[in-house]
Short mmCIF file of C-alpha atoms in Angstrom, two decimals:
data_model
loop_
_atom_site.label_atom_id
_atom_site.label_comp_id
_atom_site.label_asym_id
_atom_site.label_seq_id
_atom_site.Cartn_x
_atom_site.Cartn_y
_atom_site.Cartn_z
CA MET A 1154 53.74 -18.99 25.00
CA GLU A 1155 51.05 -17.94 27.47
CA LEU A 1156 52.64 -14.49 27.79
CA SER A 1157 52.64 -14.18 24.00
CA LEU A 1158 48.94 -15.01 23.83
CA ILE A 1159 48.16 -12.45 26.51
CA ASP A 1160 50.18 -9.80 24.71
CA ASN A 1161 48.45 -10.60 21.42
CA LYS A 1162 45.05 -10.35 23.09
CA LYS A 1163 46.00 -7.00 24.62
CA GLY A 1164 47.02 -5.85 21.19
CA PHE A 1165 43.72 -7.10 19.80
CA PHE A 1166 41.61 -5.21 22.31
CA GLY A 1167 43.75 -2.16 21.69
CA SER A 1168 42.86 -2.47 18.00
CA LEU A 1169 39.13 -2.51 18.68
CA ASP A 1170 37.09 0.39 17.35
CA TRP A 1171 36.03 1.79 20.72
CA PHE A 1172 34.15 4.66 19.10
CA THR A 1173 31.64 2.16 17.66
CA ILE A 1174 31.46 0.27 20.96
CA ILE A 1175 30.70 3.50 22.86
CA LEU A 1176 27.99 4.38 20.33
CA TYR A 1177 26.52 0.90 20.81
CA LEU A 1178 26.50 1.25 24.62
CA ILE A 1179 24.89 4.69 24.48
CA MET A 1180 22.15 3.42 22.17
CA VAL A 1181 21.27 0.26 24.09
CA VAL A 1182 21.13 2.13 27.41
CA ALA A 1183 19.07 4.92 25.84
CA GLY A 1184 16.82 2.23 24.38
CA ALA A 1185 16.25 0.61 27.78
CA VAL A 1186 15.49 4.01 29.35
CA SER A 1187 13.01 4.73 26.54
CA ILE A 1188 11.37 1.35 27.12
CA PHE A 1189 10.97 2.24 30.81
CA ALA A 1190 9.36 5.54 29.80
CA ALA A 1191 7.06 3.77 27.33
CA SER A 1192 5.86 1.19 29.87
CA TYR A 1193 5.79 3.44 32.93
CA ASP A 1194 2.40 4.32 34.38
CA TYR A 1195 1.19 6.64 37.11
CA GLU A 1196 1.24 3.81 39.66
CA GLY A 1197 5.02 3.93 39.64
CA GLY A 1198 7.65 1.33 38.92
CA ARG A 1199 11.42 0.95 38.98
CA MET A 1200 13.62 0.93 35.92
CA PHE A 1201 15.63 -2.13 37.00
CA ASP A 1202 12.65 -4.12 38.25
CA PHE A 1203 12.69 -7.43 36.37
CA ALA A 1204 8.91 -7.36 36.30
CA GLN A 1205 9.16 -4.27 34.07
CA PHE A 1206 10.00 -4.36 30.37
CA SER A 1207 12.99 -2.09 31.05
CA GLY A 1208 14.36 -4.47 33.68
CA LYS A 1209 14.06 -7.38 31.28
CA GLN A 1210 15.73 -5.32 28.55
CA PHE A 1211 18.72 -4.63 30.81
CA VAL A 1212 19.03 -8.40 31.26
CA TRP A 1213 19.02 -8.82 27.48
CA ILE A 1214 21.65 -6.08 27.25
CA GLY A 1215 23.86 -7.77 29.82
CA LEU A 1216 23.60 -11.13 28.09
CA GLY A 1217 24.16 -9.42 24.75
CA LEU A 1218 27.36 -7.81 26.03
CA ALA A 1219 28.55 -11.18 27.28
CA LEU A 1220 27.80 -12.63 23.86
CA GLY A 1221 29.69 -9.75 22.25
CA ILE A 1222 32.75 -10.39 24.41
CA VAL A 1223 32.71 -14.08 23.45
CA ILE A 1224 32.56 -13.06 19.78
CA LEU A 1225 35.58 -10.80 20.25
CA LEU A 1226 37.56 -13.50 22.08
CA LEU A 1227 37.11 -15.99 19.24
CA ASP A 1228 39.56 -15.99 16.36
CA SER A 1229 38.09 -13.80 13.62
CA LYS A 1230 39.14 -16.35 10.99
CA LEU A 1231 36.52 -18.74 12.38
CA TYR A 1232 33.74 -16.55 10.97
CA GLU A 1233 35.14 -16.93 7.50
CA ILE A 1234 35.94 -20.62 7.81
CA TYR A 1235 32.51 -21.55 9.18
CA ALA A 1236 30.44 -19.00 7.26
CA TYR A 1237 28.60 -21.57 5.14
CA PRO A 1238 28.02 -24.09 8.00
CA ILE A 1239 26.59 -21.26 10.14
CA TYR A 1240 24.36 -20.19 7.27
CA GLY A 1241 23.17 -23.78 6.73
CA ALA A 1242 22.45 -24.24 10.44
CA VAL A 1243 20.38 -21.05 10.60
CA LEU A 1244 18.44 -22.05 7.47
CA LEU A 1245 17.66 -25.37 9.14
CA LEU A 1246 16.50 -23.50 12.26
CA LEU A 1247 14.25 -21.28 10.12
CA LEU A 1248 12.80 -24.37 8.45
CA VAL A 1249 12.13 -26.12 11.76
CA THR A 1250 10.53 -22.96 13.14
CA ILE A 1251 7.77 -23.17 10.51
CA PHE A 1252 6.56 -26.45 11.97
CA ILE A 1253 7.17 -26.14 15.71
CA ALA A 1254 6.56 -22.45 16.44
CA PRO A 1255 3.20 -21.59 18.03
CA ASN A 1256 0.67 -19.49 16.17
CA ILE A 1257 1.03 -15.90 17.38
CA LYS A 1258 -1.26 -13.47 15.55
CA GLY A 1259 -1.15 -15.69 12.47
CA SER A 1260 2.64 -15.96 12.44
CA HIS A 1261 4.79 -19.03 13.16
CA SER A 1262 8.07 -17.22 13.76
CA TRP A 1263 8.75 -17.34 17.50
CA LEU A 1264 10.32 -20.23 19.42
CA SER A 1265 9.34 -20.40 23.08
CA PHE A 1266 11.68 -21.66 25.81
CA GLY A 1267 9.61 -21.36 28.95
CA ALA A 1268 9.18 -17.66 29.69
CA VAL A 1269 11.67 -16.70 26.96
CA SER A 1270 10.81 -16.35 23.26
CA LEU A 1271 13.27 -15.88 20.40
CA GLN A 1272 12.73 -15.05 16.74
CA PRO A 1273 15.20 -16.99 14.52
CA ALA A 1274 14.65 -14.57 11.62
CA GLU A 1275 16.70 -11.96 13.51
CA PHE A 1276 19.68 -14.32 13.63
CA GLY A 1277 19.35 -15.08 9.93
CA LYS A 1278 20.76 -11.61 9.21
CA PHE A 1279 24.28 -12.24 10.47
CA ALA A 1280 24.31 -15.76 8.98
CA THR A 1281 23.28 -14.44 5.55
CA ALA A 1282 25.85 -11.64 5.83
CA LEU A 1283 28.58 -14.19 6.57
CA ALA A 1284 27.58 -16.45 3.66
CA LEU A 1285 27.35 -13.56 1.20
CA SER A 1286 30.75 -12.28 2.35
CA LYS A 1287 32.25 -15.74 1.93
CA LEU A 1288 30.91 -15.91 -1.62
CA PHE A 1289 32.44 -12.56 -2.56
CA ASP A 1290 35.73 -13.62 -1.01
CA SER A 1291 35.91 -16.72 -3.22
CA TYR A 1292 38.94 -17.03 -5.47
CA ASN A 1293 38.68 -14.66 -8.45
CA PHE A 1294 34.98 -14.02 -7.72
CA SER A 1295 33.54 -11.00 -9.49
CA LEU A 1296 29.84 -10.22 -9.57
CA ASN A 1297 29.86 -9.08 -13.19
CA GLU A 1298 32.20 -11.77 -14.50
CA LYS A 1299 29.33 -14.11 -15.38
CA SER A 1300 25.60 -14.22 -14.78
CA SER A 1301 25.85 -17.34 -12.60
CA ASN A 1302 27.58 -15.23 -9.94
CA TYR A 1303 24.43 -13.14 -9.65
CA TYR A 1304 22.37 -16.32 -9.24
CA LYS A 1305 24.64 -17.52 -6.44
CA ALA A 1306 24.40 -14.20 -4.58
CA LEU A 1307 20.62 -14.01 -5.01
CA LEU A 1308 20.22 -17.61 -3.85
CA ILE A 1309 22.05 -16.83 -0.61
CA MET A 1310 19.94 -13.70 -0.11
CA PHE A 1311 16.55 -15.21 -0.85
CA MET A 1312 16.73 -18.63 0.82
CA PRO A 1313 16.05 -17.11 4.27
CA VAL A 1314 13.44 -14.81 2.71
CA LEU A 1315 11.41 -17.78 1.45
CA LEU A 1316 11.61 -19.56 4.79
CA ILE A 1317 10.60 -16.44 6.73
CA LEU A 1318 7.69 -15.80 4.36
CA ALA A 1319 6.59 -19.38 5.04
CA GLN A 1320 6.47 -18.35 8.72
CA ARG A 1321 4.09 -15.55 7.63
CA GLU A 1322 6.50 -12.88 8.84
CA THR A 1323 6.57 -10.45 5.92
CA GLY A 1324 8.29 -7.56 7.71
CA SER A 1325 11.35 -9.60 8.73
CA ALA A 1326 11.61 -11.05 5.22
CA LEU A 1327 11.63 -7.61 3.58
CA ALA A 1328 14.72 -6.63 5.57
CA TYR A 1329 16.87 -8.96 3.46
CA PHE A 1330 16.16 -6.86 0.36
CA ALA A 1331 18.50 -4.29 1.91
CA LEU A 1332 21.37 -6.50 0.75
CA PHE A 1333 20.88 -5.19 -2.79
CA PHE A 1334 22.86 -2.16 -1.60
CA VAL A 1335 25.76 -4.54 -0.98
CA LEU A 1336 25.49 -5.91 -4.52
CA TYR A 1337 25.51 -2.34 -5.81
CA ARG A 1338 28.71 -1.60 -3.87
CA GLU A 1339 30.29 -4.72 -5.34
CA GLY A 1340 29.58 -3.86 -8.97
CA MET A 1341 25.88 -4.33 -9.70
CA SER A 1342 24.58 -1.76 -12.16
CA GLY A 1343 22.79 1.22 -10.65
CA LEU A 1344 20.06 0.58 -13.22
CA VAL A 1345 18.78 -2.23 -11.01
CA LEU A 1346 18.18 0.13 -8.07
CA PHE A 1347 16.75 2.73 -10.44
CA GLY A 1348 14.41 0.13 -11.92
CA ALA A 1349 13.29 -1.00 -8.47
CA THR A 1350 12.60 2.60 -7.46
CA LEU A 1351 10.62 3.12 -10.66
CA LEU A 1352 8.47 0.04 -10.03
CA ILE A 1353 7.74 1.17 -6.46
CA ALA A 1354 6.73 4.60 -7.77
CA ILE A 1355 4.47 3.01 -10.41
CA PHE A 1356 2.87 0.77 -7.78
CA VAL A 1357 2.10 3.74 -5.52
CA ILE A 1358 0.85 5.98 -8.34
CA ALA A 1359 -1.30 3.31 -10.00
CA LEU A 1360 -2.87 2.34 -6.69
CA LYS A 1361 -3.27 5.83 -5.26
CA PHE A 1362 -5.09 7.25 -8.31
CA SER A 1363 -6.83 4.10 -9.56
CA ALA A 1364 -10.29 5.44 -8.72
CA VAL A 1365 -9.87 8.89 -10.31
CA ALA A 1366 -11.18 9.04 -13.90
CA ALA A 1367 -9.69 11.44 -16.44
CA LEU A 1368 -9.72 11.62 -20.28
CA GLY A 1369 -10.99 8.08 -20.71
CA LEU A 1370 -8.40 6.60 -18.34
CA THR A 1371 -7.67 6.66 -14.64
CA ALA A 1372 -5.43 9.39 -13.28
CA GLY A 1373 -3.03 6.61 -12.29
CA GLU A 1374 -2.73 5.39 -15.89
CA ILE A 1375 -2.11 8.89 -17.22
CA SER A 1376 0.54 9.53 -14.57
CA VAL A 1377 2.34 6.24 -15.23
CA PHE A 1378 2.28 6.71 -19.02
CA ALA A 1379 3.73 10.19 -18.53
CA LEU A 1380 6.35 8.87 -16.09
CA CYS A 1381 7.43 6.07 -18.43
CA GLY A 1382 7.61 8.53 -21.32
CA VAL A 1383 9.84 10.88 -19.32
CA VAL A 1384 12.05 7.98 -18.24
CA LEU A 1385 12.39 6.76 -21.84
CA CYS A 1386 13.37 10.23 -23.11
CA ALA A 1387 15.76 10.80 -20.20
CA MET A 1388 17.50 7.45 -20.73
CA LEU A 1389 17.86 8.06 -24.46
CA PHE A 1390 19.37 11.47 -23.73
CA ALA A 1391 21.61 10.73 -20.73
CA TYR A 1392 22.19 6.96 -20.83
CA CYS A 1393 22.30 6.31 -24.57
CA LYS A 1394 23.81 9.71 -25.41
CA GLU A 1395 21.37 10.23 -28.31
CA PRO A 1396 19.76 13.67 -27.84
CA ILE A 1397 18.23 13.69 -31.34
CA VAL A 1398 16.47 10.36 -30.74
CA ALA A 1399 15.31 11.58 -27.34
CA ARG A 1400 13.94 14.76 -28.92
CA ASN A 1401 12.01 12.85 -31.59
CA VAL A 1402 10.57 10.42 -29.04
CA PHE A 1403 9.51 13.38 -26.93
CA PHE A 1404 7.63 14.94 -29.86
CA ILE A 1405 5.92 11.63 -30.69
CA LEU A 1406 4.69 11.28 -27.10
CA LEU A 1407 3.78 14.97 -26.89
CA THR A 1408 1.62 14.58 -30.02
CA GLY A 1409 -0.20 11.68 -28.38
CA ALA A 1410 -0.70 13.68 -25.19
CA LEU A 1411 -2.10 16.68 -27.09
CA LEU A 1412 -4.45 14.43 -29.05
CA LEU A 1413 -5.64 12.80 -25.84
CA VAL A 1414 -6.27 16.15 -24.16
CA GLY A 1415 -7.87 17.68 -27.26
CA LEU A 1416 -10.35 14.87 -27.70
CA GLY A 1417 -11.08 14.81 -23.99
CA LEU A 1418 -11.71 18.54 -23.74
CA GLY A 1419 -13.76 18.44 -26.95
CA GLY A 1420 -16.26 16.17 -25.29
CA VAL A 1421 -15.47 13.18 -27.49
CA ASN A 1422 -15.59 9.84 -25.75
CA ALA A 1423 -12.01 9.12 -26.77
CA PRO A 1424 -10.45 5.70 -26.28
CA GLY A 1425 -7.77 7.24 -24.06
CA ARG A 1426 -6.06 3.98 -23.18
CA LEU A 1427 -5.75 3.04 -26.86
CA ILE A 1428 -4.28 6.43 -27.76
CA CYS A 1429 -1.66 6.20 -25.01
CA ILE A 1430 -0.66 2.65 -25.95
CA LEU A 1431 -0.49 3.44 -29.69
CA PHE A 1432 1.74 6.49 -29.27
CA MET A 1433 3.96 4.75 -26.72
CA LEU A 1434 4.23 1.88 -29.21
CA ALA A 1435 5.09 4.36 -31.96
CA ALA A 1436 7.89 5.77 -29.81
CA VAL A 1437 9.23 2.30 -29.05
CA LEU A 1438 9.10 1.29 -32.73
CA TYR A 1439 10.96 4.46 -33.67
CA VAL A 1440 13.75 3.61 -31.22
CA ALA A 1441 13.76 0.01 -32.48
CA PHE A 1442 14.10 1.26 -36.08
CA PHE A 1443 17.02 3.44 -35.02
CA MET A 1444 18.60 0.38 -33.38
CA LEU A 1445 18.77 -1.37 -36.77
CA ARG A 1446 21.53 1.05 -37.69
CA HIS A 1447 22.99 1.41 -34.22
CA PRO A 1448 22.67 -1.96 -32.45
CA LEU A 1449 23.39 -0.95 -28.85
CA LYS A 1450 22.38 -2.83 -25.72
CA LYS A 1451 21.55 0.49 -24.06
CA PHE A 1452 18.64 1.06 -26.43
CA VAL A 1453 17.14 -2.31 -25.50
CA ILE A 1454 17.44 -1.48 -21.81
CA SER A 1455 15.77 1.91 -22.34
CA ILE A 1456 12.86 0.32 -24.19
CA LEU A 1457 12.49 -2.35 -21.51
CA PHE A 1458 12.20 0.28 -18.79
CA ALA A 1459 9.23 1.86 -20.57
CA VAL A 1460 7.50 -1.35 -21.65
CA VAL A 1461 7.98 -3.22 -18.36
CA GLY A 1462 6.84 -0.14 -16.44
CA ILE A 1463 3.55 0.03 -18.32
CA GLY A 1464 3.04 -3.72 -18.10
CA PHE A 1465 3.70 -3.61 -14.38
CA MET A 1466 1.10 -0.86 -13.99
CA TYR A 1467 -1.62 -3.15 -15.35
CA SER A 1468 -0.53 -5.94 -12.98
CA VAL A 1469 -0.78 -3.77 -9.85
CA GLY A 1470 -4.52 -4.33 -9.44
CA TYR A 1471 -4.18 -8.11 -9.69
CA VAL A 1472 -1.24 -8.27 -7.27
CA PHE A 1473 -2.95 -5.97 -4.77
CA ASN A 1474 -6.29 -7.81 -4.81
CA ASN A 1475 -5.14 -11.42 -5.17
CA VAL A 1476 -1.65 -11.71 -3.69
CA LEU A 1477 -1.62 -9.47 -0.61
CA GLN A 1478 -3.35 -10.41 2.62
CA PRO A 1479 -6.41 -8.34 3.72
CA HIS A 1480 -4.53 -6.67 6.60
CA GLN A 1481 -1.65 -5.80 4.25
CA LYS A 1482 -4.04 -4.19 1.77
CA ASP A 1483 -5.70 -2.22 4.55
CA ARG A 1484 -2.36 -0.89 5.82
CA ILE A 1485 -1.21 0.13 2.34
CA GLU A 1486 -4.49 1.91 1.61
CA GLU A 1487 -4.29 3.66 4.97
CA THR A 1488 -0.75 4.85 4.28
CA LEU A 1489 -1.61 6.11 0.79
CA GLY A 1490 -4.70 7.90 2.05
CA ILE A 1491 -7.07 5.79 -0.05
CA ARG A 1492 -9.04 4.99 3.07
CA SER A 1493 -9.12 6.35 6.61
CA ASP A 1494 -9.92 4.12 9.55
CA LEU A 1495 -8.63 5.94 12.63
CA HIS A 1496 -10.33 3.47 14.96
CA GLY A 1497 -9.10 0.37 13.14
CA THR A 1498 -6.20 -0.08 10.73
CA GLY A 1499 -4.92 3.48 11.14
CA TYR A 1500 -5.28 3.67 14.91
CA ASN A 1501 -1.65 2.90 15.82
CA VAL A 1502 -0.13 5.35 13.37
CA ASN A 1503 -2.64 8.11 14.16
CA GLN A 1504 -1.97 7.86 17.89
CA SER A 1505 1.75 7.73 17.22
CA LYS A 1506 1.63 10.96 15.19
CA ILE A 1507 -0.44 12.63 17.92
CA ALA A 1508 2.16 11.59 20.51
CA ILE A 1509 5.10 12.84 18.46
CA GLY A 1510 3.33 16.07 17.52
CA SER A 1511 2.38 16.79 21.12
CA GLY A 1512 6.05 16.63 22.11
CA GLY A 1513 6.77 19.87 20.28
CA PHE A 1514 10.33 21.15 20.10
CA ALA A 1515 11.70 20.20 23.52
CA GLY A 1516 9.24 17.49 24.57
CA LYS A 1517 7.09 17.09 27.67
CA GLY A 1518 9.92 15.74 29.78
CA PHE A 1519 10.99 12.29 30.93
CA LEU A 1520 8.01 10.23 32.19
CA ASN A 1521 5.61 13.09 31.42
CA GLY A 1522 4.21 11.84 28.11
CA THR A 1523 0.44 11.63 28.48
CA GLN A 1524 -0.11 9.62 25.30
CA THR A 1525 2.47 7.13 26.53
CA LYS A 1526 1.32 6.93 30.14
CA LEU A 1527 -2.34 6.46 29.19
CA LYS A 1528 -1.41 3.65 26.76
CA TYR A 1529 -2.96 5.29 23.70
CA VAL A 1530 -0.23 3.90 21.42
CA PRO A 1531 -0.20 0.09 21.13
CA GLU A 1532 3.20 -1.63 20.98
CA GLN A 1533 4.82 1.60 22.17
CA HIS A 1534 7.71 -0.24 23.85
CA THR A 1535 8.50 -2.33 20.77
CA ASP A 1536 7.91 -1.24 17.18
CA PHE A 1537 6.55 2.20 18.15
CA ILE A 1538 9.26 3.12 20.67
CA PHE A 1539 10.20 6.20 18.61
CA CYS A 1540 6.88 7.90 19.40
CA THR A 1541 7.79 7.80 23.12
CA ILE A 1542 11.06 9.56 22.33
CA GLY A 1543 9.23 12.11 20.20
CA GLU A 1544 6.63 12.86 22.88
CA GLU A 1545 8.91 13.09 25.90
CA GLU A 1546 12.10 14.42 24.31
CA GLY A 1547 10.50 16.32 21.45
CA PHE A 1548 12.11 17.32 18.18
CA VAL A 1549 15.48 17.75 19.89
CA GLY A 1550 15.52 14.22 21.31
CA SER A 1551 14.31 12.72 18.04
CA ILE A 1552 17.10 14.45 16.13
CA VAL A 1553 19.67 13.21 18.66
CA VAL A 1554 18.51 9.62 18.13
CA LEU A 1555 18.63 10.04 14.36
CA LEU A 1556 22.13 11.52 14.62
CA LEU A 1557 23.25 8.55 16.71
CA PHE A 1558 22.08 6.17 13.99
CA LEU A 1559 23.58 8.34 11.25
CA THR A 1560 26.92 8.41 13.07
CA LEU A 1561 26.89 4.65 13.61
CA ILE A 1562 26.06 3.94 9.98
CA TRP A 1563 28.70 6.39 8.80
CA ARG A 1564 31.25 4.73 11.10
CA ILE A 1565 30.40 1.26 9.80
CA ILE A 1566 30.84 2.42 6.19
CA TYR A 1567 34.18 3.95 7.22
CA LEU A 1568 35.20 0.62 8.76
CA ALA A 1569 34.08 -1.17 5.60
CA GLU A 1570 36.32 0.89 3.36
CA ARG A 1571 39.42 0.31 5.47
CA GLN A 1572 39.15 -3.48 5.46
CA THR A 1573 41.94 -5.49 3.85
CA THR A 1574 39.81 -8.44 2.67
CA ASN A 1575 36.72 -8.77 0.51
CA PHE A 1576 35.11 -10.85 3.24
CA ALA A 1577 35.34 -8.15 5.90
CA ARG A 1578 34.37 -5.33 3.53
CA VAL A 1579 31.26 -7.08 2.21
CA TYR A 1580 30.25 -8.10 5.72
CA ALA A 1581 30.53 -4.50 6.94
CA TYR A 1582 28.30 -3.29 4.11
CA CYS A 1583 25.76 -5.99 5.01
CA VAL A 1584 25.65 -4.62 8.57
CA ALA A 1585 25.21 -1.05 7.30
CA SER A 1586 22.47 -2.12 4.87
CA PHE A 1587 20.43 -3.90 7.53
CA LEU A 1588 20.72 -0.89 9.84
CA ILE A 1589 19.70 1.60 7.15
CA PHE A 1590 16.66 -0.49 6.23
CA HIS A 1591 15.46 -0.95 9.81
CA VAL A 1592 15.92 2.69 10.80
CA CYS A 1593 14.25 4.11 7.67
CA ILE A 1594 11.31 1.68 7.70
CA ASN A 1595 10.67 1.81 11.45
CA ILE A 1596 10.70 5.59 11.71
CA GLY A 1597 8.80 5.92 8.43
CA MET A 1598 6.24 3.48 9.83
CA VAL A 1599 5.83 5.45 13.07
CA LEU A 1600 5.38 8.69 11.09
CA GLY A 1601 2.86 7.10 8.71
CA LEU A 1602 5.17 7.37 5.67
CA VAL A 1603 5.29 3.62 5.02
CA PRO A 1604 2.84 0.81 5.91
CA VAL A 1605 3.12 -0.83 9.33
CA ILE A 1606 5.09 -4.05 8.81
CA GLY A 1607 6.46 -4.83 12.27
CA ILE A 1608 10.09 -3.72 11.93
CA PRO A 1609 11.83 -2.94 15.26
CA LEU A 1610 14.13 0.04 15.80
CA PRO A 1611 17.61 -1.45 16.36
CA PHE A 1612 18.96 -1.20 19.94
CA PHE A 1613 15.87 0.76 21.07
CA SER A 1614 12.84 -1.51 20.63
CA TYR A 1615 12.14 -4.00 23.40
CA GLY A 1616 13.12 -7.60 22.68
CA GLY A 1617 16.06 -9.93 23.00
CA SER A 1618 15.97 -11.33 19.47
CA SER A 1619 16.42 -7.98 17.74
CA LEU A 1620 19.00 -6.77 20.27
CA TRP A 1621 21.03 -9.96 20.09
CA GLY A 1622 20.75 -10.15 16.31
CA PHE A 1623 22.18 -6.66 15.80
CA THR A 1624 24.72 -7.17 18.60
CA ILE A 1625 26.08 -10.27 16.85
CA LEU A 1626 26.13 -8.43 13.52
CA LEU A 1627 28.06 -5.51 14.99
CA PHE A 1628 30.52 -7.41 17.17
CA ILE A 1629 31.54 -9.80 14.39
CA LEU A 1630 32.37 -6.70 12.37
CA LEU A 1631 34.39 -5.29 15.28
CA SER A 1632 36.30 -8.57 15.52
CA LEU A 1633 37.05 -8.57 11.78
CA ASP A 1634 38.11 -4.93 11.89
CA ALA A 1635 40.44 -5.45 14.87
CA SER A 1636 42.15 -8.29 13.00
CA ARG A 1637 42.48 -6.50 9.66
CA LYS A 1638 46.22 -5.81 10.02
CA GLU A 1639 46.93 -9.51 10.55
CA ASN A 1640 45.47 -10.22 7.11
CA LEU A 1641 48.19 -8.10 5.51
CA HIS A 1642 50.84 -10.65 6.43
#
């Protein structure tokens, strides 16, 4: 019996995806080396000195590897059997954190154990991934079978979001929205992602050009009306397959646009907003009249995209001024170029871009980054670790890091598609979604493309919580993948 168990375990480790494990090891070691470079100063220091951030990170890596081995030694079926209890336990931990965590920069999201601090929100990722996978693996479960299935999936996704928001940790909460990619893979209509993208575009446009007046409106209003008109015509043409209706709607909106421009150029104080609303209403009523003879759900959806888009535009100002926190508004305005405060809100990002730009093509060389050594970039060993890579390793090093992430994400998607159970496949896509979100937002944040929201770069940023959270995510997937053939029997 003992020999059989040993043989089975040998077979299990032989089934592990070592390519992914090697990628993981390369990235965590490269991350620790980058942390040493980010925290190194001209007074010297040793990479493995426990007084240095890099030395501490190697300890986290060692403990993380031990944790990963334990995960691999456990029976992979345990993750499916105890998915909901694990999820419930982590939710309870998130709830308790709100009340017992100390106030750190206005956030109550870190639990302190002597000299060690952990952020439970990072561990909520793997727990939520397990629970969502368990739901999709339920008997005869199909996302589109009935609307209640959507409610169940969204409830699992947003319970940790609400608790993390209560900790005043917005960045960590936003990461869970990445799971919408999983829902899309499992049958959710692409219109949901398209609609979300449209709303983000409207938010940016309405806010960016809210102070620019043109033709009796703001430039933001004109742009959003035009965008919604184009979307309506495109959906009627491509989605509803009604080119004649799309053509007529286009001419209705074009007439309104010409009238608006003509009155504006003629010096008449035209009620521009009224003209836009009336002609958009005329287009919507025309489509509604056509629906009386051709009652199709697609027409309703097309109309909703236009109407909701315009309604959302007029809510942007209220949301921005009354819902967001002052520091969040400042960061968004800085990113959109509405304001420029290089010595305040925009200091981190500006210094980060200077550091990356100064690295040039090949970089200044390991430990030779002046921006890094002189501490111009705050948080350079945590959320802004990528600027150290950009300065010292240049464009070449930055591309190598991006290729490592791209290869890892591609590999995880490959593993997802070869799984033999819904549970393992959905879980793998959860891992890929979290990675894609973190990489895109962190690097976009460092380059000034998105607002600074405190998202770490997986495996590279300093910190045990993030490293352990992604290690658990990845190694549970490796365990499920290694056991996939057993599920065929």
